[in-house]
Amino acid sequence: MSDSETMPSAAAPEAPGSAPALPEEALKIASGYAFTGPALDLGALLWDGACLPDAQIRIPLPMLNRHGLVAGATGTGKTKTLQLIAEQLSAQGVPVFLADIKGDVCGISAPGRPNDKVRSRALEVHQRWTATGFPAEFYALGGLGHGIPVRATVTSFGPVLLAKVLQLNRTQEQSLGLIFHYADQKGLDLVDLKDLRAVVAFLTSDEGRPELKNIGGLSTATAGVILRSLAAFEAQGMADFFGEPEFDTAEFLRTAEDGRGTVSVLELPAVQDKPQLFSTFLMWLLADLFHDLPEVGDADRPKLVFFFDEAHLLFHDASKAFLDSITQTVRLIRSKGVGVFFVTQTPKDVPAEVLAQLGNRVQHALRAFTPDDQKALKATVKTFPDSSYDLEELLTGLGTGEAVVTVLSERGAPTPVAATRLRAPESLMGPVEAAALDRAVTASPLYARYAQAVDRESAYERLAAARPSTGAKGPDEMRAEPKKPEGRSEAAPQSKAKSRARSESEATDESKDEAAGEDRSVVEQVVGSGMFKSLARSIGTQIGREITRSVFGTARRRR
């Protein structure tokens, strides 16, 4: 059978009236999923050890923005469930975001391969299975791996998320917030990590300390910790994630020419050993969407469904303020048409305040080999509505591709708990070849927009240019002579912050320094600057822009 063939008609449901009557309890459960509007088909009801294909388990499409949870032990089929849901959302015109931790979700772009297991599953659940690929775009954090590079500026990433990436404590996080506040007020662009290091170095210098006096000050010890954390972070090769062109999360909202929703796949295998980084970056993407999207209220379908994989990493060692921000984002982003599904092993990985916001649940099997496993199992059972099943026994006995489901009905009420044998995805259940993936990336119209990194004039260059020994021009002269940014390709977009060129005087001075064999640090360059205060104040007052910070301290500029 070829990839494009359809399963035989024997897989179709039996005609009404020919099917045996459902047991009373099963009928009661099935009636809770008899929706009249558009819905996603998850699979068929399991009852008393039997699969009942005439009792279909579904999720109403409008309820997908009420958020959800996909949980289960490793190897129980969570990834295939994500793929199944993403396929059906795409088919109904809803864009999807997926984080690909292991590198096998990229198969959603290619038609699946029929085999005995697929045929058997389709027959069991009365699924008309057709090998189908779905429109997809592939991204990679900072361009590390296969995908269009996704970058953020330090300014827009914000102090709260950056503090979590750097693993700073609460006091250090607050101090980092002061540094961001100062840079915002003075109009100093924090585009990449060297910009942030330059500002920290200045503010701990003799000349810089008075600048923070009125807003709480910054201790030398705390600044030292921040600088060392930044240095260690960069030494691990993390600097490429910050810079320009900054990714516009509106790209996730696109649909294909045939009307299907685009599946945006963030390839993470190259950074899967850096969970603190990618989980926090996923939160930035979500917060960025929260900032930019308008209110839409209750729509007939979501604008986007965002799957947040390895969610437990986001909540690990998170401060109360950080958890409050997550809760606020999840609660409010629904009204902007975005549904969020957290993907993790057990519901106890998700704080109660966040779990309370998740109306749709797909729980795969759990293991109960240790006392901790037993405790997690009991805690999971308590998070479900009252059920006709013995959930403790059921959750430990589910097979791969089976799950316990409860969703929100079209009225917004929880449906009965239903053990479900899930449908098979129609796309490839595995990775596509690396060469094919690279071809898809370079053929994308977004590749030319984001592939080439840009290093424009920002805080580091302005601080370096302020050295008295350079003969640098004053702020008025610097603003009067804008130059084309260096290293920008013609196809690259303007960044979200206004682009400014590196000053000629700095480039000249750098070459002189090299010739003289000088090796001065950023701190030494900044300390001793007699003109920095007037430069920074002039930038802050005359450029006339405002940076507003919201959830997580992330930022967007008003123009």
PDB file of C-alpha atoms in Angstrom, residues 25-277:
ATOM      1  CA  GLU A  25     -22.583   3.028  31.866  1.00  0.00           C
ATOM      2  CA  ALA A  26     -20.751   3.242  28.548  1.00  0.00           C
ATOM      3  CA  LEU A  27     -23.789   4.851  26.915  1.00  0.00           C
ATOM      4  CA  LYS A  28     -23.881   7.455  29.673  1.00  0.00           C
ATOM      5  CA  ILE A  29     -20.214   8.301  29.068  1.00  0.00           C
ATOM      6  CA  ALA A  30     -20.609   8.356  25.272  1.00  0.00           C
ATOM      7  CA  SER A  31     -23.570  10.744  25.478  1.00  0.00           C
ATOM      8  CA  GLY A  32     -21.263  13.285  27.133  1.00  0.00           C
ATOM      9  CA  TYR A  33     -19.198  13.439  23.928  1.00  0.00           C
ATOM     10  CA  ALA A  34     -22.081  13.708  21.422  1.00  0.00           C
ATOM     11  CA  PHE A  35     -21.270  17.257  20.325  1.00  0.00           C
ATOM     12  CA  THR A  36     -23.184  18.983  17.524  1.00  0.00           C
ATOM     13  CA  GLY A  37     -20.517  21.468  16.413  1.00  0.00           C
ATOM     14  CA  PRO A  38     -17.017  21.003  14.966  1.00  0.00           C
ATOM     15  CA  ALA A  39     -14.795  18.766  17.100  1.00  0.00           C
ATOM     16  CA  LEU A  40     -11.544  16.809  17.066  1.00  0.00           C
ATOM     17  CA  ASP A  41     -11.796  13.012  17.076  1.00  0.00           C
ATOM     18  CA  LEU A  42      -9.542  11.420  19.679  1.00  0.00           C
ATOM     19  CA  GLY A  43     -10.606   7.785  19.506  1.00  0.00           C
ATOM     20  CA  ALA A  44     -13.080   5.206  20.787  1.00  0.00           C
ATOM     21  CA  LEU A  45     -14.300   4.438  24.289  1.00  0.00           C
ATOM     22  CA  LEU A  46     -12.758   1.600  26.293  1.00  0.00           C
ATOM     23  CA  TRP A  47     -15.135  -0.137  28.689  1.00  0.00           C
ATOM     24  CA  ASP A  48     -14.698  -3.355  30.639  1.00  0.00           C
ATOM     25  CA  GLY A  49     -11.614  -4.254  28.594  1.00  0.00           C
ATOM     26  CA  ALA A  50     -13.337  -3.793  25.204  1.00  0.00           C
ATOM     27  CA  CYS A  51     -13.025  -1.065  22.582  1.00  0.00           C
ATOM     28  CA  LEU A  52     -16.461   0.342  21.635  1.00  0.00           C
ATOM     29  CA  PRO A  53     -15.958   2.119  18.276  1.00  0.00           C
ATOM     30  CA  ASP A  54     -19.518   3.436  18.171  1.00  0.00           C
ATOM     31  CA  ALA A  55     -18.760   5.560  21.245  1.00  0.00           C
ATOM     32  CA  GLN A  56     -16.425   8.209  19.834  1.00  0.00           C
ATOM     33  CA  ILE A  57     -14.464  10.468  22.215  1.00  0.00           C
ATOM     34  CA  ARG A  58     -14.041  14.048  20.922  1.00  0.00           C
ATOM     35  CA  ILE A  59     -13.028  17.588  21.901  1.00  0.00           C
ATOM     36  CA  PRO A  60     -15.191  20.546  20.770  1.00  0.00           C
ATOM     37  CA  LEU A  61     -13.097  22.860  18.605  1.00  0.00           C
ATOM     38  CA  PRO A  62     -14.188  26.089  20.375  1.00  0.00           C
ATOM     39  CA  MET A  63     -13.045  24.607  23.714  1.00  0.00           C
ATOM     40  CA  LEU A  64      -9.433  24.189  22.575  1.00  0.00           C
ATOM     41  CA  ASN A  65      -8.648  27.699  23.841  1.00  0.00           C
ATOM     42  CA  ARG A  66      -9.672  26.602  27.367  1.00  0.00           C
ATOM     43  CA  HIS A  67      -6.225  24.999  27.686  1.00  0.00           C
ATOM     44  CA  GLY A  68      -5.295  21.455  28.520  1.00  0.00           C
ATOM     45  CA  LEU A  69      -2.855  18.890  29.838  1.00  0.00           C
ATOM     46  CA  VAL A  70      -1.315  15.871  28.118  1.00  0.00           C
ATOM     47  CA  ALA A  71       0.443  13.703  30.699  1.00  0.00           C
ATOM     48  CA  GLY A  72       1.873  10.235  31.092  1.00  0.00           C
ATOM     49  CA  ALA A  73       4.992   8.223  31.752  1.00  0.00           C
ATOM     50  CA  THR A  74       7.777   8.011  29.178  1.00  0.00           C
ATOM     51  CA  GLY A  75       6.890   5.724  26.276  1.00  0.00           C
ATOM     52  CA  THR A  76       3.113   5.807  26.729  1.00  0.00           C
ATOM     53  CA  GLY A  77       2.359   7.765  23.543  1.00  0.00           C
ATOM     54  CA  LYS A  78       2.216  11.434  24.579  1.00  0.00           C
ATOM     55  CA  THR A  79       4.090  12.590  21.457  1.00  0.00           C
ATOM     56  CA  LYS A  80       1.718  10.724  19.147  1.00  0.00           C
ATOM     57  CA  THR A  81      -1.237  12.287  20.961  1.00  0.00           C
ATOM     58  CA  LEU A  82       0.205  15.747  20.316  1.00  0.00           C
ATOM     59  CA  GLN A  83       0.675  14.810  16.673  1.00  0.00           C
ATOM     60  CA  LEU A  84      -2.898  13.537  16.399  1.00  0.00           C
ATOM     61  CA  ILE A  85      -4.378  16.702  17.887  1.00  0.00           C
ATOM     62  CA  ALA A  86      -2.082  18.980  15.855  1.00  0.00           C
ATOM     63  CA  GLU A  87      -3.063  17.257  12.603  1.00  0.00           C
ATOM     64  CA  GLN A  88      -6.769  17.752  13.199  1.00  0.00           C
ATOM     65  CA  LEU A  89      -6.328  21.352  14.264  1.00  0.00           C
ATOM     66  CA  SER A  90      -4.351  22.060  11.102  1.00  0.00           C
ATOM     67  CA  ALA A  91      -7.003  20.344   8.979  1.00  0.00           C
ATOM     68  CA  GLN A  92      -9.627  22.675  10.478  1.00  0.00           C
ATOM     69  CA  GLY A  93      -7.576  25.800   9.740  1.00  0.00           C
ATOM     70  CA  VAL A  94      -6.082  26.333  13.204  1.00  0.00           C
ATOM     71  CA  PRO A  95      -2.304  27.047  13.418  1.00  0.00           C
ATOM     72  CA  VAL A  96      -0.335  24.985  15.929  1.00  0.00           C
ATOM     73  CA  PHE A  97       2.967  25.409  17.773  1.00  0.00           C
ATOM     74  CA  LEU A  98       4.881  22.263  18.808  1.00  0.00           C
ATOM     75  CA  ALA A  99       8.194  21.952  20.633  1.00  0.00           C
ATOM     76  CA  ASP A 100      10.114  18.963  19.263  1.00  0.00           C
ATOM     77  CA  ILE A 101      12.326  17.773  22.116  1.00  0.00           C
ATOM     78  CA  LYS A 102      13.423  14.423  20.669  1.00  0.00           C
ATOM     79  CA  GLY A 103      13.403  15.313  16.974  1.00  0.00           C
ATOM     80  CA  ASP A 104      10.524  13.068  15.869  1.00  0.00           C
ATOM     81  CA  VAL A 105       7.641  15.551  15.645  1.00  0.00           C
ATOM     82  CA  CYS A 106       9.029  16.918  12.358  1.00  0.00           C
ATOM     83  CA  GLY A 107       7.392  13.888  10.709  1.00  0.00           C
ATOM     84  CA  ILE A 108       4.094  15.781  10.782  1.00  0.00           C
ATOM     85  CA  SER A 109       5.126  17.380   7.483  1.00  0.00           C
ATOM     86  CA  ALA A 110       5.262  14.035   5.640  1.00  0.00           C
ATOM     87  CA  PRO A 111       2.574  11.413   4.897  1.00  0.00           C
ATOM     88  CA  GLY A 112       2.524   8.468   7.284  1.00  0.00           C
ATOM     89  CA  ARG A 113       3.479   4.925   6.337  1.00  0.00           C
ATOM     90  CA  PRO A 114       0.715   2.340   6.648  1.00  0.00           C
ATOM     91  CA  ASN A 115       1.622  -0.860   8.435  1.00  0.00           C
ATOM     92  CA  ASP A 116      -0.151  -3.610  10.321  1.00  0.00           C
ATOM     93  CA  LYS A 117      -0.298  -1.642  13.573  1.00  0.00           C
ATOM     94  CA  VAL A 118      -1.796   1.402  11.864  1.00  0.00           C
ATOM     95  CA  ARG A 119      -4.357  -0.710  10.001  1.00  0.00           C
ATOM     96  CA  SER A 120      -5.310  -2.583  13.159  1.00  0.00           C
ATOM     97  CA  ARG A 121      -5.746   0.612  15.192  1.00  0.00           C
ATOM     98  CA  ALA A 122      -7.831   2.260  12.451  1.00  0.00           C
ATOM     99  CA  LEU A 123     -10.156  -0.745  12.276  1.00  0.00           C
ATOM    100  CA  GLU A 124     -10.522  -0.903  16.061  1.00  0.00           C
ATOM    101  CA  VAL A 125     -11.612   2.722  16.426  1.00  0.00           C
ATOM    102  CA  HIS A 126     -13.492   3.060  13.083  1.00  0.00           C
ATOM    103  CA  GLN A 127     -11.020   5.574  11.652  1.00  0.00           C
ATOM    104  CA  ARG A 128     -10.757   6.303   7.942  1.00  0.00           C
ATOM    105  CA  TRP A 129      -6.980   6.551   7.898  1.00  0.00           C
ATOM    106  CA  THR A 130      -5.341   8.395   4.990  1.00  0.00           C
ATOM    107  CA  ALA A 131      -1.599   9.043   4.777  1.00  0.00           C
ATOM    108  CA  THR A 132      -1.320  12.827   4.929  1.00  0.00           C
ATOM    109  CA  GLY A 133       1.417  15.412   5.442  1.00  0.00           C
ATOM    110  CA  PHE A 134       0.604  18.815   6.919  1.00  0.00           C
ATOM    111  CA  PRO A 135       2.016  22.300   6.194  1.00  0.00           C
ATOM    112  CA  ALA A 136       4.899  22.942   8.579  1.00  0.00           C
ATOM    113  CA  GLU A 137       7.628  25.454   9.356  1.00  0.00           C
ATOM    114  CA  PHE A 138      10.737  24.431  11.285  1.00  0.00           C
ATOM    115  CA  TYR A 139      12.572  26.653  13.754  1.00  0.00           C
ATOM    116  CA  ALA A 140      15.659  26.346  15.956  1.00  0.00           C
ATOM    117  CA  LEU A 141      16.717  28.427  18.960  1.00  0.00           C
ATOM    118  CA  GLY A 142      19.466  30.758  17.803  1.00  0.00           C
ATOM    119  CA  GLY A 143      19.851  28.656  14.665  1.00  0.00           C
ATOM    120  CA  LEU A 144      21.383  25.804  16.675  1.00  0.00           C
ATOM    121  CA  GLY A 145      20.138  22.753  14.797  1.00  0.00           C
ATOM    122  CA  HIS A 146      17.856  22.351  11.799  1.00  0.00           C
ATOM    123  CA  GLY A 147      15.486  25.290  11.486  1.00  0.00           C
ATOM    124  CA  ILE A 148      14.931  28.981  10.923  1.00  0.00           C
ATOM    125  CA  PRO A 149      16.757  30.830  13.743  1.00  0.00           C
ATOM    126  CA  VAL A 150      14.594  32.108  16.582  1.00  0.00           C
ATOM    127  CA  ARG A 151      16.249  34.930  18.519  1.00  0.00           C
ATOM    128  CA  ALA A 152      15.134  37.455  21.113  1.00  0.00           C
ATOM    129  CA  THR A 153      16.734  40.712  22.172  1.00  0.00           C
ATOM    130  CA  VAL A 154      17.763  40.898  25.815  1.00  0.00           C
ATOM    131  CA  THR A 155      15.516  43.964  26.202  1.00  0.00           C
ATOM    132  CA  SER A 156      12.369  42.157  25.109  1.00  0.00           C
ATOM    133  CA  PHE A 157      13.253  38.911  26.935  1.00  0.00           C
ATOM    134  CA  GLY A 158      13.152  40.859  30.193  1.00  0.00           C
ATOM    135  CA  PRO A 159      14.775  40.486  33.614  1.00  0.00           C
ATOM    136  CA  VAL A 160      12.458  37.859  35.126  1.00  0.00           C
ATOM    137  CA  LEU A 161      12.897  35.245  32.409  1.00  0.00           C
ATOM    138  CA  LEU A 162      16.599  36.015  32.060  1.00  0.00           C
ATOM    139  CA  ALA A 163      17.076  35.622  35.822  1.00  0.00           C
ATOM    140  CA  LYS A 164      15.545  32.137  35.589  1.00  0.00           C
ATOM    141  CA  VAL A 165      17.854  31.197  32.712  1.00  0.00           C
ATOM    142  CA  LEU A 166      20.863  32.472  34.682  1.00  0.00           C
ATOM    143  CA  GLN A 167      19.557  30.740  37.839  1.00  0.00           C
ATOM    144  CA  LEU A 168      19.740  33.914  39.929  1.00  0.00           C
ATOM    145  CA  ASN A 169      18.150  34.161  43.374  1.00  0.00           C
ATOM    146  CA  ARG A 170      15.398  36.608  44.250  1.00  0.00           C
ATOM    147  CA  THR A 171      17.733  39.419  45.340  1.00  0.00           C
ATOM    148  CA  GLN A 172      19.852  39.050  42.212  1.00  0.00           C
ATOM    149  CA  GLU A 173      16.700  38.984  40.064  1.00  0.00           C
ATOM    150  CA  GLN A 174      15.546  42.266  41.603  1.00  0.00           C
ATOM    151  CA  SER A 175      18.957  43.824  40.961  1.00  0.00           C
ATOM    152  CA  LEU A 176      18.799  42.659  37.352  1.00  0.00           C
ATOM    153  CA  GLY A 177      15.409  44.362  37.143  1.00  0.00           C
ATOM    154  CA  LEU A 178      17.035  47.640  38.230  1.00  0.00           C
ATOM    155  CA  ILE A 179      19.602  47.298  35.466  1.00  0.00           C
ATOM    156  CA  PHE A 180      16.888  46.751  32.863  1.00  0.00           C
ATOM    157  CA  HIS A 181      14.929  49.701  34.233  1.00  0.00           C
ATOM    158  CA  TYR A 182      17.955  51.933  33.941  1.00  0.00           C
ATOM    159  CA  ALA A 183      18.667  50.831  30.370  1.00  0.00           C
ATOM    160  CA  ASP A 184      15.006  51.362  29.432  1.00  0.00           C
ATOM    161  CA  GLN A 185      14.978  54.873  30.871  1.00  0.00           C
ATOM    162  CA  LYS A 186      18.214  55.866  29.135  1.00  0.00           C
ATOM    163  CA  GLY A 187      17.299  54.392  25.785  1.00  0.00           C
ATOM    164  CA  LEU A 188      20.171  51.908  25.831  1.00  0.00           C
ATOM    165  CA  ASP A 189      19.307  48.959  23.619  1.00  0.00           C
ATOM    166  CA  LEU A 190      20.122  45.624  25.219  1.00  0.00           C
ATOM    167  CA  VAL A 191      20.222  43.604  22.027  1.00  0.00           C
ATOM    168  CA  ASP A 192      22.647  40.851  22.994  1.00  0.00           C
ATOM    169  CA  LEU A 193      24.510  39.694  26.089  1.00  0.00           C
ATOM    170  CA  LYS A 194      27.536  41.916  25.568  1.00  0.00           C
ATOM    171  CA  ASP A 195      25.208  44.940  25.813  1.00  0.00           C
ATOM    172  CA  LEU A 196      23.992  43.780  29.199  1.00  0.00           C
ATOM    173  CA  ARG A 197      27.522  43.106  30.415  1.00  0.00           C
ATOM    174  CA  ALA A 198      28.586  46.603  29.372  1.00  0.00           C
ATOM    175  CA  VAL A 199      25.736  48.272  31.269  1.00  0.00           C
ATOM    176  CA  VAL A 200      26.349  46.205  34.418  1.00  0.00           C
ATOM    177  CA  ALA A 201      30.038  47.064  34.251  1.00  0.00           C
ATOM    178  CA  PHE A 202      29.300  50.776  33.960  1.00  0.00           C
ATOM    179  CA  LEU A 203      26.791  50.830  36.793  1.00  0.00           C
ATOM    180  CA  THR A 204      29.313  49.287  39.161  1.00  0.00           C
ATOM    181  CA  SER A 205      32.008  51.791  38.209  1.00  0.00           C
ATOM    182  CA  ASP A 206      32.745  54.960  40.185  1.00  0.00           C
ATOM    183  CA  GLU A 207      30.977  57.070  37.572  1.00  0.00           C
ATOM    184  CA  GLY A 208      28.012  54.768  37.207  1.00  0.00           C
ATOM    185  CA  ARG A 209      27.045  54.210  40.843  1.00  0.00           C
ATOM    186  CA  PRO A 210      25.322  57.601  41.240  1.00  0.00           C
ATOM    187  CA  GLU A 211      23.071  56.714  38.320  1.00  0.00           C
ATOM    188  CA  LEU A 212      21.285  54.044  40.364  1.00  0.00           C
ATOM    189  CA  LYS A 213      21.349  55.887  43.681  1.00  0.00           C
ATOM    190  CA  ASN A 214      17.760  57.070  43.418  1.00  0.00           C
ATOM    191  CA  ILE A 215      16.316  53.674  42.495  1.00  0.00           C
ATOM    192  CA  GLY A 216      17.897  51.423  45.091  1.00  0.00           C
ATOM    193  CA  GLY A 217      21.495  51.027  44.035  1.00  0.00           C
ATOM    194  CA  LEU A 218      23.342  47.908  42.966  1.00  0.00           C
ATOM    195  CA  SER A 219      25.873  46.180  45.181  1.00  0.00           C
ATOM    196  CA  THR A 220      29.243  45.263  43.762  1.00  0.00           C
ATOM    197  CA  ALA A 221      28.859  41.686  45.009  1.00  0.00           C
ATOM    198  CA  THR A 222      25.500  41.196  43.280  1.00  0.00           C
ATOM    199  CA  ALA A 223      26.760  42.773  40.074  1.00  0.00           C
ATOM    200  CA  GLY A 224      29.729  40.432  40.202  1.00  0.00           C
ATOM    201  CA  VAL A 225      27.435  37.411  40.474  1.00  0.00           C
ATOM    202  CA  ILE A 226      25.393  38.628  37.502  1.00  0.00           C
ATOM    203  CA  LEU A 227      28.520  39.210  35.413  1.00  0.00           C
ATOM    204  CA  ARG A 228      29.921  35.779  36.283  1.00  0.00           C
ATOM    205  CA  SER A 229      26.581  34.126  35.463  1.00  0.00           C
ATOM    206  CA  LEU A 230      26.524  35.904  32.099  1.00  0.00           C
ATOM    207  CA  ALA A 231      30.103  34.819  31.381  1.00  0.00           C
ATOM    208  CA  ALA A 232      29.315  31.186  32.240  1.00  0.00           C
ATOM    209  CA  PHE A 233      26.156  31.305  30.144  1.00  0.00           C
ATOM    210  CA  GLU A 234      28.066  32.592  27.122  1.00  0.00           C
ATOM    211  CA  ALA A 235      30.830  30.018  27.661  1.00  0.00           C
ATOM    212  CA  GLN A 236      28.199  27.295  27.172  1.00  0.00           C
ATOM    213  CA  GLY A 237      27.474  28.690  23.702  1.00  0.00           C
ATOM    214  CA  MET A 238      24.230  30.395  24.664  1.00  0.00           C
ATOM    215  CA  ALA A 239      25.003  33.861  23.291  1.00  0.00           C
ATOM    216  CA  ASP A 240      23.490  33.091  19.867  1.00  0.00           C
ATOM    217  CA  PHE A 241      19.975  32.929  21.303  1.00  0.00           C
ATOM    218  CA  PHE A 242      20.021  36.671  21.951  1.00  0.00           C
ATOM    219  CA  GLY A 243      20.286  39.147  19.114  1.00  0.00           C
ATOM    220  CA  GLU A 244      18.619  40.314  15.942  1.00  0.00           C
ATOM    221  CA  PRO A 245      16.627  39.938  13.770  1.00  0.00           C
ATOM    222  CA  GLU A 246      14.270  39.271  16.634  1.00  0.00           C
ATOM    223  CA  PHE A 247      11.639  36.672  15.889  1.00  0.00           C
ATOM    224  CA  ASP A 248       8.080  37.906  15.413  1.00  0.00           C
ATOM    225  CA  THR A 249       5.728  35.406  17.063  1.00  0.00           C
ATOM    226  CA  ALA A 250       2.951  36.487  14.668  1.00  0.00           C
ATOM    227  CA  GLU A 251       4.624  34.048  12.245  1.00  0.00           C
ATOM    228  CA  PHE A 252       2.995  31.263  14.263  1.00  0.00           C
ATOM    229  CA  LEU A 253      -0.487  32.443  13.260  1.00  0.00           C
ATOM    230  CA  ARG A 254      -0.198  31.741   9.538  1.00  0.00           C
ATOM    231  CA  THR A 255      -2.278  29.378   7.439  1.00  0.00           C
ATOM    232  CA  ALA A 256      -1.287  27.609   4.220  1.00  0.00           C
ATOM    233  CA  GLU A 257      -2.685  28.443   0.783  1.00  0.00           C
ATOM    234  CA  ASP A 258      -5.127  25.540   1.039  1.00  0.00           C
ATOM    235  CA  GLY A 259      -6.566  26.971   4.264  1.00  0.00           C
ATOM    236  CA  ARG A 260      -4.971  24.490   6.639  1.00  0.00           C
ATOM    237  CA  GLY A 261      -3.234  25.830   9.727  1.00  0.00           C
ATOM    238  CA  THR A 262       0.565  25.916   9.651  1.00  0.00           C
ATOM    239  CA  VAL A 263       2.262  23.670  12.205  1.00  0.00           C
ATOM    240  CA  SER A 264       5.268  25.531  13.649  1.00  0.00           C
ATOM    241  CA  VAL A 265       7.805  23.004  14.940  1.00  0.00           C
ATOM    242  CA  LEU A 266      10.589  24.273  17.201  1.00  0.00           C
ATOM    243  CA  GLU A 267      13.435  21.783  16.834  1.00  0.00           C
ATOM    244  CA  LEU A 268      15.125  21.292  20.224  1.00  0.00           C
ATOM    245  CA  PRO A 269      17.295  18.140  20.014  1.00  0.00           C
ATOM    246  CA  ALA A 270      20.458  20.287  19.820  1.00  0.00           C
ATOM    247  CA  VAL A 271      19.598  21.982  23.141  1.00  0.00           C
ATOM    248  CA  GLN A 272      17.743  19.196  24.953  1.00  0.00           C
ATOM    249  CA  ASP A 273      20.592  19.077  27.484  1.00  0.00           C
ATOM    250  CA  LYS A 274      19.821  22.722  28.378  1.00  0.00           C
ATOM    251  CA  PRO A 275      16.263  22.404  29.691  1.00  0.00           C
ATOM    252  CA  GLN A 276      16.382  25.608  31.741  1.00  0.00           C
ATOM    253  CA  LEU A 277      17.034  27.542  28.557  1.00  0.00           C
TER     254      LEU A 277
END
